[in-house]
mmCIF file of C-alpha atoms in Angstrom:
data_model
loop_
_atom_site.group_PDB
_atom_site.id
_atom_site.type_symbol
_atom_site.label_atom_id
_atom_site.label_comp_id
_atom_site.label_asym_id
_atom_site.label_seq_id
_atom_site.Cartn_x
_atom_site.Cartn_y
_atom_site.Cartn_z
ATOM 1 C CA MET A 1 121.903 86.497 -33.166
ATOM 2 C CA SER A 2 125.272 85.383 -31.792
ATOM 3 C CA ILE A 3 126.579 82.631 -34.074
ATOM 4 C CA ILE A 4 129.562 80.840 -32.555
ATOM 5 C CA HIS A 5 131.856 79.070 -35.020
ATOM 6 C CA HIS A 6 133.790 76.276 -33.323
ATOM 7 C CA THR A 7 136.884 76.565 -35.473
ATOM 8 C CA THR A 8 140.496 77.714 -35.374
ATOM 9 C CA MET A 9 142.013 81.166 -34.958
ATOM 10 C CA ALA A 10 145.655 81.815 -35.759
ATOM 11 C CA PRO A 11 146.974 83.392 -33.666
ATOM 12 C CA THR A 12 144.495 82.592 -30.904
ATOM 13 C CA LYS A 13 142.899 85.263 -28.746
ATOM 14 C CA LEU A 14 145.147 84.412 -25.813
ATOM 15 C CA GLU A 15 148.238 84.522 -28.031
ATOM 16 C CA LEU A 16 147.253 88.036 -29.104
ATOM 17 C CA LEU A 17 146.512 89.140 -25.555
ATOM 18 C CA THR A 18 149.780 87.819 -24.089
ATOM 19 C CA PRO A 19 151.964 90.679 -25.437
ATOM 20 C CA TRP A 20 149.138 93.257 -25.385
ATOM 21 C CA LEU A 21 148.085 92.896 -21.753
ATOM 22 C CA PRO A 22 151.384 93.913 -20.066
ATOM 23 C CA ALA A 23 151.317 97.216 -21.993
ATOM 24 C CA GLN A 24 148.047 98.282 -20.344
ATOM 25 C CA PRO A 25 148.145 100.682 -17.366
ATOM 26 C CA TRP A 26 145.823 98.431 -15.340
ATOM 27 C CA TYR A 27 147.994 95.308 -15.722
ATOM 28 C CA ARG A 28 149.021 93.956 -12.309
ATOM 29 C CA GLY A 29 151.943 91.785 -13.419
ATOM 30 C CA SER A 30 155.540 92.564 -12.538
ATOM 31 C CA GLY A 31 157.757 91.985 -15.516
ATOM 32 C CA GLY A 32 157.322 88.418 -16.700
ATOM 33 C CA GLU A 33 155.133 87.230 -19.531
ATOM 34 C CA PRO A 34 151.558 86.554 -18.397
ATOM 35 C CA VAL A 35 150.264 82.992 -18.270
ATOM 36 C CA LEU A 36 146.694 83.338 -19.490
ATOM 37 C CA SER A 37 143.593 81.186 -19.614
ATOM 38 C CA ARG A 38 140.060 82.072 -20.645
ATOM 39 C CA THR A 39 137.918 81.797 -17.523
ATOM 40 C CA GLY A 40 134.587 83.394 -18.337
ATOM 41 C CA GLY A 41 132.627 86.044 -20.122
ATOM 42 C CA PHE A 42 129.583 86.598 -22.300
ATOM 43 C CA ARG A 43 128.613 88.120 -25.640
ATOM 44 C CA LEU A 44 126.230 90.693 -27.066
ATOM 45 C CA ASP A 45 124.606 90.808 -30.486
ATOM 46 C CA ASP A 46 125.352 93.496 -33.032
ATOM 47 C CA PRO A 47 121.872 94.324 -34.448
ATOM 48 C CA ARG A 48 123.398 94.579 -37.915
ATOM 49 C CA GLY A 49 125.227 91.274 -37.598
ATOM 50 C CA GLU A 50 128.558 92.753 -38.678
ATOM 51 C CA VAL A 51 130.649 93.005 -35.508
ATOM 52 C CA GLY A 52 131.398 90.225 -33.048
ATOM 53 C CA ILE A 53 131.125 91.422 -29.439
ATOM 54 C CA GLU A 54 132.625 89.517 -26.517
ATOM 55 C CA PHE A 55 133.303 90.427 -22.902
ATOM 56 C CA MET A 56 136.112 88.047 -22.007
ATOM 57 C CA VAL A 57 137.596 87.196 -18.635
ATOM 58 C CA THR A 58 141.170 85.997 -18.813
ATOM 59 C CA THR A 59 143.091 84.962 -15.713
ATOM 60 C CA ASP A 60 146.840 85.462 -15.380
ATOM 61 C CA GLU A 61 148.605 82.937 -13.152
ATOM 62 C CA SER A 62 152.155 84.185 -13.648
ATOM 63 C CA GLY A 63 152.387 86.011 -10.330
ATOM 64 C CA ASP A 64 152.012 85.236 -6.637
ATOM 65 C CA ARG A 65 148.239 85.047 -7.003
ATOM 66 C CA PRO A 66 145.864 84.744 -9.957
ATOM 67 C CA VAL A 67 144.500 87.999 -11.386
ATOM 68 C CA ALA A 68 141.300 88.054 -13.448
ATOM 69 C CA TYR A 69 141.066 90.698 -16.185
ATOM 70 C CA HIS A 70 137.943 91.839 -18.019
ATOM 71 C CA ILE A 71 138.613 92.598 -21.685
ATOM 72 C CA PRO A 72 135.791 93.670 -24.008
ATOM 73 C CA LEU A 73 136.616 92.567 -27.551
ATOM 74 C CA SER A 74 135.267 93.342 -30.998
ATOM 75 C CA TYR A 75 135.852 91.261 -34.104
ATOM 76 C CA ARG A 76 135.654 92.961 -37.490
ATOM 77 C CA ALA A 77 136.084 91.961 -41.130
ATOM 78 C CA ALA A 78 137.980 95.192 -41.914
ATOM 79 C CA PRO A 79 139.968 97.817 -39.992
ATOM 80 C CA LEU A 80 137.954 100.293 -37.916
ATOM 81 C CA GLU A 81 138.856 103.798 -39.036
ATOM 82 C CA GLY A 82 140.301 105.974 -36.292
ATOM 83 C CA ALA A 83 140.669 103.105 -33.802
ATOM 84 C CA ASP A 84 144.349 102.214 -34.233
ATOM 85 C CA GLU A 85 144.933 102.856 -30.517
ATOM 86 C CA GLY A 86 142.490 100.084 -29.679
ATOM 87 C CA LEU A 87 143.787 97.447 -32.116
ATOM 88 C CA ILE A 88 144.950 94.296 -30.337
ATOM 89 C CA GLY A 89 145.907 92.457 -33.513
ATOM 90 C CA THR A 90 144.659 90.433 -36.458
ATOM 91 C CA SER A 91 143.868 86.743 -36.666
ATOM 92 C CA GLU A 92 142.896 84.276 -39.369
ATOM 93 C CA HIS A 93 139.513 82.774 -38.529
ATOM 94 C CA GLY A 94 138.865 79.279 -39.884
ATOM 95 C CA VAL A 95 135.426 80.227 -41.226
ATOM 96 C CA LEU A 96 135.302 84.014 -41.519
ATOM 97 C CA GLY A 97 138.836 84.731 -42.725
ATOM 98 C CA LYS A 98 140.972 87.608 -41.499
ATOM 99 C CA ARG A 99 139.582 89.425 -38.458
ATOM 100 C CA TRP A 100 140.675 92.685 -36.889
ATOM 101 C CA ILE A 101 140.395 92.402 -33.100
ATOM 102 C CA TYR A 102 139.972 95.538 -30.992
ATOM 103 C CA ASP A 103 139.754 96.501 -27.351
ATOM 104 C CA GLY A 104 135.988 97.001 -27.375
ATOM 105 C CA THR A 105 136.078 100.257 -25.429
ATOM 106 C CA HIS A 106 137.374 101.846 -28.651
ATOM 107 C CA ASP A 107 134.647 100.349 -30.854
ATOM 108 C CA PRO A 108 131.424 102.385 -31.173
ATOM 109 C CA VAL A 109 129.326 99.275 -31.845
ATOM 110 C CA VAL A 110 130.515 97.650 -28.618
ATOM 111 C CA VAL A 111 129.938 100.869 -26.669
ATOM 112 C CA ALA A 112 126.418 101.250 -28.055
ATOM 113 C CA GLU A 113 125.462 97.683 -27.190
ATOM 114 C CA LEU A 114 127.058 97.876 -23.733
ATOM 115 C CA LEU A 115 125.037 101.032 -23.115
ATOM 116 C CA ALA A 116 121.913 99.164 -24.230
ATOM 117 C CA LEU A 117 122.762 96.310 -21.851
ATOM 118 C CA LEU A 118 123.303 98.687 -18.926
ATOM 119 C CA GLN A 119 119.826 100.114 -19.553
ATOM 120 C CA GLY A 120 118.163 96.721 -19.897
ATOM 121 C CA ARG A 121 117.664 97.015 -23.659
ATOM 122 C CA ALA A 122 119.994 94.173 -24.711
ATOM 123 C CA VAL A 123 120.103 90.491 -23.789
ATOM 124 C CA PRO A 124 123.462 89.003 -22.734
ATOM 125 C CA GLN A 125 124.362 85.903 -24.740
ATOM 126 C CA ALA A 126 126.326 82.785 -23.795
ATOM 127 C CA GLN A 127 130.003 83.021 -24.604
ATOM 128 C CA SER A 128 130.330 79.734 -26.473
ATOM 129 C CA VAL A 129 126.817 78.691 -27.557
ATOM 130 C CA SER A 130 124.936 80.235 -30.481
ATOM 131 C CA ASP A 131 121.684 82.129 -29.905
ATOM 132 C CA THR A 132 121.514 81.322 -26.192
ATOM 133 C CA PRO A 133 120.836 83.969 -23.529
ATOM 134 C CA ASP A 134 123.066 83.910 -20.460
ATOM 135 C CA PRO A 135 120.855 84.363 -17.370
ATOM 136 C CA SER A 136 123.889 84.456 -15.070
ATOM 137 C CA VAL A 137 124.637 87.986 -16.306
ATOM 138 C CA THR A 138 122.491 90.394 -14.304
ATOM 139 C CA VAL A 139 121.660 94.041 -14.934
ATOM 140 C CA ARG A 140 120.371 96.680 -12.550
ATOM 141 C CA PHE A 141 119.216 99.989 -14.039
ATOM 142 C CA ASP A 142 117.888 102.819 -11.871
ATOM 143 C CA GLY A 143 118.082 105.645 -14.411
ATOM 144 C CA ALA A 144 115.017 107.533 -15.585
ATOM 145 C CA ALA A 145 115.957 108.522 -19.124
ATOM 146 C CA LEU A 146 116.911 106.053 -21.833
ATOM 147 C CA ALA A 147 119.786 106.972 -24.143
ATOM 148 C CA THR A 148 119.131 105.343 -27.504
ATOM 149 C CA GLY A 149 121.837 106.644 -29.810
ATOM 150 C CA VAL A 150 125.589 107.213 -29.456
ATOM 151 C CA VAL A 151 126.822 110.463 -31.005
ATOM 152 C CA SER A 152 130.445 110.437 -29.856
ATOM 153 C CA THR A 153 132.751 108.748 -27.346
ATOM 154 C CA THR A 154 135.933 109.601 -25.465
ATOM 155 C CA VAL A 155 138.050 106.841 -23.906
ATOM 156 C CA THR A 156 140.195 107.382 -20.802
ATOM 157 C CA THR A 157 142.168 104.474 -19.368
ATOM 158 C CA GLY A 158 143.711 104.573 -15.912
ATOM 159 C CA PRO A 159 145.326 102.190 -13.433
ATOM 160 C CA ASP A 160 142.014 100.652 -12.345
ATOM 161 C CA ASP A 161 139.491 100.936 -15.151
ATOM 162 C CA THR A 162 138.579 102.379 -18.525
ATOM 163 C CA ARG A 163 136.024 105.180 -18.657
ATOM 164 C CA VAL A 164 134.079 105.854 -21.822
ATOM 165 C CA THR A 165 132.325 109.225 -21.960
ATOM 166 C CA VAL A 166 129.344 108.921 -24.280
ATOM 167 C CA ASP A 167 127.297 111.747 -25.788
ATOM 168 C CA THR A 168 123.899 110.321 -26.628
ATOM 169 C CA THR A 169 120.503 111.035 -28.068
ATOM 170 C CA GLY A 170 117.322 109.800 -26.437
ATOM 171 C CA SER A 171 114.324 110.636 -24.305
ATOM 172 C CA PRO A 172 113.689 113.196 -22.963
ATOM 173 C CA PHE A 173 116.859 114.897 -24.207
ATOM 174 C CA ALA A 174 120.465 114.254 -25.140
ATOM 175 C CA ARG A 175 122.675 113.143 -22.268
ATOM 176 C CA ARG A 176 126.335 112.782 -21.445
ATOM 177 C CA LEU A 177 126.975 109.446 -19.794
ATOM 178 C CA THR A 178 130.046 107.689 -18.456
ATOM 179 C CA ILE A 179 130.531 103.947 -18.719
ATOM 180 C CA ARG A 180 133.110 102.633 -16.257
ATOM 181 C CA VAL A 181 134.546 99.340 -17.504
ATOM 182 C CA THR A 182 136.135 97.294 -14.716
ATOM 183 C CA ARG A 183 139.477 95.848 -15.814
ATOM 184 C CA VAL A 184 140.744 93.986 -12.749
ATOM 185 C CA LEU A 185 137.916 91.883 -11.355
ATOM 186 C CA GLU A 186 137.596 91.603 -7.583
ATOM 187 C CA PRO A 187 134.743 89.554 -6.121
ATOM 188 C CA GLY A 188 131.821 91.683 -4.993
ATOM 189 C CA GLY A 189 128.252 92.244 -6.149
ATOM 190 C CA GLY A 190 127.402 95.866 -5.408
ATOM 191 C CA GLY A 191 127.529 98.642 -7.981
ATOM 192 C CA PRO A 192 129.488 101.838 -7.317
ATOM 193 C CA ALA A 193 127.763 104.599 -5.362
ATOM 194 C CA GLY A 194 125.696 106.878 -7.543
ATOM 195 C CA ALA A 195 125.651 104.561 -10.557
ATOM 196 C CA ALA A 196 122.503 104.614 -12.669
ATOM 197 C CA GLY A 197 123.067 101.001 -13.670
ATOM 198 C CA HIS A 198 125.566 98.178 -13.553
ATOM 199 C CA VAL A 199 126.229 94.731 -15.028
ATOM 200 C CA THR A 200 127.372 91.844 -12.837
ATOM 201 C CA ALA A 201 128.761 88.551 -14.148
ATOM 202 C CA GLY A 202 130.914 85.662 -12.987
ATOM 203 C CA TRP A 203 133.977 83.681 -13.959
ATOM 204 C CA ARG A 204 135.862 80.560 -12.883
ATOM 205 C CA SER A 205 138.770 80.904 -10.477
ATOM 206 C CA PRO A 206 141.719 78.458 -10.541
ATOM 207 C CA ASP A 207 140.625 76.984 -7.200
ATOM 208 C CA GLY A 208 137.255 76.000 -8.653
ATOM 209 C CA GLY A 209 135.276 78.910 -7.234
ATOM 210 C CA GLU A 210 132.784 81.011 -9.170
ATOM 211 C CA PRO A 211 133.249 84.617 -8.036
ATOM 212 C CA ARG A 212 131.147 87.490 -9.377
ATOM 213 C CA ALA A 213 131.894 91.166 -9.849
ATOM 214 C CA VAL A 214 130.649 94.322 -11.519
ATOM 215 C CA PHE A 215 131.910 94.319 -15.103
ATOM 216 C CA ALA A 216 130.617 97.770 -16.056
ATOM 217 C CA ALA A 217 128.690 100.644 -14.478
ATOM 218 C CA LEU A 218 126.795 103.622 -15.896
ATOM 219 C CA SER A 219 126.745 107.168 -14.546
ATOM 220 C CA ASP A 220 124.677 110.084 -15.836
ATOM 221 C CA THR A 221 126.879 113.168 -15.936
ATOM 222 C CA GLY A 222 124.237 115.540 -17.287
ATOM 223 C CA SER A 223 122.892 117.102 -20.443
#
């Protein structure tokens, strides 16, 4: 169950993301410091209740036009071994104490739960309300075989997205899947051609609109 603590974080998530975001290959800014606000997102539950999982939308208004970024995040009570490349920073949580915050594409718990969501096996949760499903997040899954366990992952980040190659167990046999995580959100509802599944969600634009886009898509690359 997603338990949301309405308390302080020091530094805040946006303060951590401000220096981190311009270092990413998919960042669209041109030199200056981003001006960020949190404009949407949703959460997933970790079945073991150990890792916080959030899919945040943050909008940068430092340039000629606003740009909305999708950033999966994980929150942990201790460092994640082997994931230094994905560490965004640490923050002192008013209730839970020190938290290690990672780009979720590097966290196996986030990847496993995103895979479950893409296959319709997980329920998206509201970003800021405890134990409350978010019906605005929609999932379409057209695949035949369900992958139920993550064996290993490989993360590749490019100028447009992050691709996580996942070796899985499941029925009827082990599969190799690719999760494409959209980083720069552009309004549009259709999943990419050939995708076995995709997740669509919305966010708030500075002009008051509520655009929607594909946040992640799943492709089956074989056994």
